[in-house]
Structures are given as C-alpha cells and as structure tokens.
Tab-separated table of N, CA and C in Angstrom:
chain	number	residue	atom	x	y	z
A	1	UNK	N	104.942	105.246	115.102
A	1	UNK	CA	105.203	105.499	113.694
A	1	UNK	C	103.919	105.374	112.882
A	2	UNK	N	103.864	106.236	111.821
A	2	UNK	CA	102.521	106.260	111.149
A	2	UNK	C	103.089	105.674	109.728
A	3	UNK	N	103.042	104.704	109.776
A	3	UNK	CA	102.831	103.749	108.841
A	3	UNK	C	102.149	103.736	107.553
A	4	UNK	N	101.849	104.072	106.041
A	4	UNK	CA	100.967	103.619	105.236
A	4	UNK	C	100.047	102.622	105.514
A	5	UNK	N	99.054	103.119	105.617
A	5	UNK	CA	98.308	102.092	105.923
A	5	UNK	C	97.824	100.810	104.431
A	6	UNK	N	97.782	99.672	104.312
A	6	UNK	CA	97.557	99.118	103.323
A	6	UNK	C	96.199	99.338	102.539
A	7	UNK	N	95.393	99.899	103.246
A	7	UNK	CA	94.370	100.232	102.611
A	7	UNK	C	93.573	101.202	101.737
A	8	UNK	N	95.007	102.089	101.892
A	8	UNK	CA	94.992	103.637	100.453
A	8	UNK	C	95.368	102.500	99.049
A	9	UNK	N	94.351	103.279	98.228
A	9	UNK	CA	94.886	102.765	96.899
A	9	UNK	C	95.982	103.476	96.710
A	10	UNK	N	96.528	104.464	96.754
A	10	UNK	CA	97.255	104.972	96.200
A	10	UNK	C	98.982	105.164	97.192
A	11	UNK	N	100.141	105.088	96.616
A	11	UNK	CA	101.075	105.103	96.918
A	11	UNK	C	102.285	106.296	96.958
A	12	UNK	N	102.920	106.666	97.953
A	12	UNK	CA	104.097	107.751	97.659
A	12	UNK	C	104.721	107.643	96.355
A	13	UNK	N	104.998	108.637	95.987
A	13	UNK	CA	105.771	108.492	94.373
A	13	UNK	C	104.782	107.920	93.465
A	14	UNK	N	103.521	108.159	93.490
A	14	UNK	CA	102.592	107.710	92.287
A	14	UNK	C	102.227	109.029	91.029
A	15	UNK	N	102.318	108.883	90.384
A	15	UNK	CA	101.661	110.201	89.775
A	15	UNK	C	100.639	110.154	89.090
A	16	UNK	N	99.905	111.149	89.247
A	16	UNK	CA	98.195	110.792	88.573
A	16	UNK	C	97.588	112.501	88.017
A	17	UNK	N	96.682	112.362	86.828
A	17	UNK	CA	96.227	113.176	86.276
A	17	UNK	C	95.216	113.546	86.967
A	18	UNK	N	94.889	114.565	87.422
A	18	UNK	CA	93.401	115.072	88.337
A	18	UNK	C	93.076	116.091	88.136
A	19	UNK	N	91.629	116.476	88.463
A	19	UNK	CA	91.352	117.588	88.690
A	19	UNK	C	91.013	118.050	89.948
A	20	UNK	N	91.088	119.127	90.311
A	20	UNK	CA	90.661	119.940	91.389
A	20	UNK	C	88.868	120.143	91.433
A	21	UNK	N	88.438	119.637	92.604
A	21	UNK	CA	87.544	119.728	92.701
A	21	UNK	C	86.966	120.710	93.716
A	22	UNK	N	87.491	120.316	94.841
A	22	UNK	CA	87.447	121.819	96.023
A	22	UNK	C	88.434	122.487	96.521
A	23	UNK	N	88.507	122.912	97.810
A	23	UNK	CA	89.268	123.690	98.167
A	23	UNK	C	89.512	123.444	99.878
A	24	UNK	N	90.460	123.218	100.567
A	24	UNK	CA	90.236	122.983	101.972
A	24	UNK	C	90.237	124.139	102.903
A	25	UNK	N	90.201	123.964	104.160
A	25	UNK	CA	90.375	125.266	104.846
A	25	UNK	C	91.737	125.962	104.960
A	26	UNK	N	92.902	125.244	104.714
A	26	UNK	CA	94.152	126.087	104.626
A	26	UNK	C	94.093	126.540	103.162
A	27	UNK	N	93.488	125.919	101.941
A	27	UNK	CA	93.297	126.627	101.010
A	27	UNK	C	94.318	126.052	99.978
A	28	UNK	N	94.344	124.961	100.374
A	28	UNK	CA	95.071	123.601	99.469
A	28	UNK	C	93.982	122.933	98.094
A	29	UNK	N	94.011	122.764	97.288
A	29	UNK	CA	92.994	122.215	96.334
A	29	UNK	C	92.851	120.857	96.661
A	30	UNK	N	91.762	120.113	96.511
A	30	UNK	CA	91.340	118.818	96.972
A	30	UNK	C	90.803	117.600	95.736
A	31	UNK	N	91.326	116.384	95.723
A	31	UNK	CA	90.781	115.754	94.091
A	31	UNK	C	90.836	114.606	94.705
A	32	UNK	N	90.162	113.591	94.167
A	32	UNK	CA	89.821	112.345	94.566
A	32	UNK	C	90.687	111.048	93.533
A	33	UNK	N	91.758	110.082	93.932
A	33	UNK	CA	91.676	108.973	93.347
A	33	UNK	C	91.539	107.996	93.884
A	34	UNK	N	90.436	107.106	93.040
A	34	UNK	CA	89.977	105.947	93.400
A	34	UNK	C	88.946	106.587	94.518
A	35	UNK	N	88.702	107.774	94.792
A	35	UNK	CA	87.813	107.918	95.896
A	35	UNK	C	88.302	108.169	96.985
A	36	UNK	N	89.784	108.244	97.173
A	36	UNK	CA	90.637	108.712	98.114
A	36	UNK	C	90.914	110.016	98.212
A	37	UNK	N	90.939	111.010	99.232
A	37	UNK	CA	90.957	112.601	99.445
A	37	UNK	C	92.400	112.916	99.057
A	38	UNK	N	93.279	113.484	97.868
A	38	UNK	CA	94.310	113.676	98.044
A	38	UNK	C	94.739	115.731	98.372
A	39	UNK	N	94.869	116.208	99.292
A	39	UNK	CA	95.203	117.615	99.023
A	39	UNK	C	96.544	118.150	98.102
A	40	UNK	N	96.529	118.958	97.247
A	40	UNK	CA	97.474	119.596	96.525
A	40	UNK	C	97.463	121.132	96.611
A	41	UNK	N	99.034	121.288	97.329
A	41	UNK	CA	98.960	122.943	97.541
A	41	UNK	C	98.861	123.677	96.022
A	42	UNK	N	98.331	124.929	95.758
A	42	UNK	CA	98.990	125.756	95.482
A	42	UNK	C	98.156	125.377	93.849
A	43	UNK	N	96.804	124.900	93.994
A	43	UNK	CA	95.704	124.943	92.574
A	43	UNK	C	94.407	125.452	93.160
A	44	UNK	N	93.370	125.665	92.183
A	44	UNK	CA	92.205	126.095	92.587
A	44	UNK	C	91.180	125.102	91.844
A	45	UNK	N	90.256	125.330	92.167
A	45	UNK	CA	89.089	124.344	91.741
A	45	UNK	C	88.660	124.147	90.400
A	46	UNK	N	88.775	123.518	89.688
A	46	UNK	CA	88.871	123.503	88.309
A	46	UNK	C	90.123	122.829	87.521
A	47	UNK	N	90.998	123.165	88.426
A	47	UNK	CA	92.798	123.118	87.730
A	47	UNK	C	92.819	121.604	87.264
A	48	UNK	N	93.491	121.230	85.994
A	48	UNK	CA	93.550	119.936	85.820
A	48	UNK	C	95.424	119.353	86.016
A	49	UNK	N	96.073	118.693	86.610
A	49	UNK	CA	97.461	119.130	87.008
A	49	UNK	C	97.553	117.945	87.075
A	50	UNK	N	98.827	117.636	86.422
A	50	UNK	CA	99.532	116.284	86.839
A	50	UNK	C	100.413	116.350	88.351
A	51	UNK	N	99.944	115.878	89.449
A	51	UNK	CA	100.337	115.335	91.046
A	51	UNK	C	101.353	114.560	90.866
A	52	UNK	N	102.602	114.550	92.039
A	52	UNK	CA	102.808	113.286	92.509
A	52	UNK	C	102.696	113.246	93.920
A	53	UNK	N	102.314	111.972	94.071
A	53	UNK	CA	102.182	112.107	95.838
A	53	UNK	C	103.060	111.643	96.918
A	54	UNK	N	103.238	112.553	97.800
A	54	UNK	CA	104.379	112.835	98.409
A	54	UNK	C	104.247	112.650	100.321
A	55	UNK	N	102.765	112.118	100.650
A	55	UNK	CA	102.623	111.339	101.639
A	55	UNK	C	101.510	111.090	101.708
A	56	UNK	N	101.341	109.698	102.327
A	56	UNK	CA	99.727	109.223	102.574
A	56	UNK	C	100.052	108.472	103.803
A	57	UNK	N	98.733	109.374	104.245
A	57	UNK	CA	97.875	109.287	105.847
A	57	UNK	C	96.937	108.276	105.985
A	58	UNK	N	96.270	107.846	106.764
A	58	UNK	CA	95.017	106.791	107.033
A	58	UNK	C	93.665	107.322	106.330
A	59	UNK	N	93.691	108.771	106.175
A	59	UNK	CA	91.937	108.945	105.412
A	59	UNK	C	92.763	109.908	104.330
A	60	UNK	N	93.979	110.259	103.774
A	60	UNK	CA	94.071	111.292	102.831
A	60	UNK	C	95.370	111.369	102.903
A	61	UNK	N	95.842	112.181	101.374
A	61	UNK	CA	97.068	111.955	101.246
A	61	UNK	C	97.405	113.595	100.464
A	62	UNK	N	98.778	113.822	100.699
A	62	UNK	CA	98.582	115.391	100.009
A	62	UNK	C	99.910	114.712	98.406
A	63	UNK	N	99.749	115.815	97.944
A	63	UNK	CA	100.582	115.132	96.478
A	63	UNK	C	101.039	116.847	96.240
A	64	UNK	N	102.195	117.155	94.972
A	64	UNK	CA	102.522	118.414	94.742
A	64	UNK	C	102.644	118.369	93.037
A	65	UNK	N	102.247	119.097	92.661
A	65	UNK	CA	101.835	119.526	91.340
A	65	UNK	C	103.450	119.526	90.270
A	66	UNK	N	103.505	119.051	89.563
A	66	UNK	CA	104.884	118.602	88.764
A	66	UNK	C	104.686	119.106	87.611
C-alpha cells in the first residue's frame, strides 16, 4: 500500500491558489507548493487556478482545477 507519506506538506482535499509554471510530458501543467511538484491536468503555463488535491505520492502530487 502506498501510503501518504508524512513528509509532503501538503494533503488530499487541500485547496490552494497556484500558478502554472511548466508543463510535463503527458502535458499536465506543473506548480509548486511549499516546493512540492503538484501536476494539474488540463492548464497551461501561466494559468493561475484554484486546485484541489486529489492524491499525493512520495515526490509529487496531482490536484484538479475547481
């Protein structure tokens, strides 16, 4: 079982103001909180979008645009 690891700042069901900063190779937009990689489908680089996040992994977490 993949577990949350305790060491993401950030939590499922959090919601946070971000911007898009890059872009990944499936072509998901990419933004940082606290310095943590979160991917969000379906923005482009620039986009400023209120997230919530909807799973977190050991190095990154993806969130969906609300």
């Amino acid at each position: 079982m993949d577990q949350s690891p305790k060491t993401a700042p950030i939590q499922e069901g959090e919601e946070y103001d971000v911007k898009i900063e890059d872009v990944g190779k499936e072509g998901d937009g990419i933004t940082r909180v606290e310095g943590f990689v979160v991917f969000v489908p379906d923005t482009k680089v620039g986009d400023e979008v209120k997230v919530k996040i909807t799973s977190v992994r050991r190095r990154f977490a993806f969130a969906e645009k609300i």
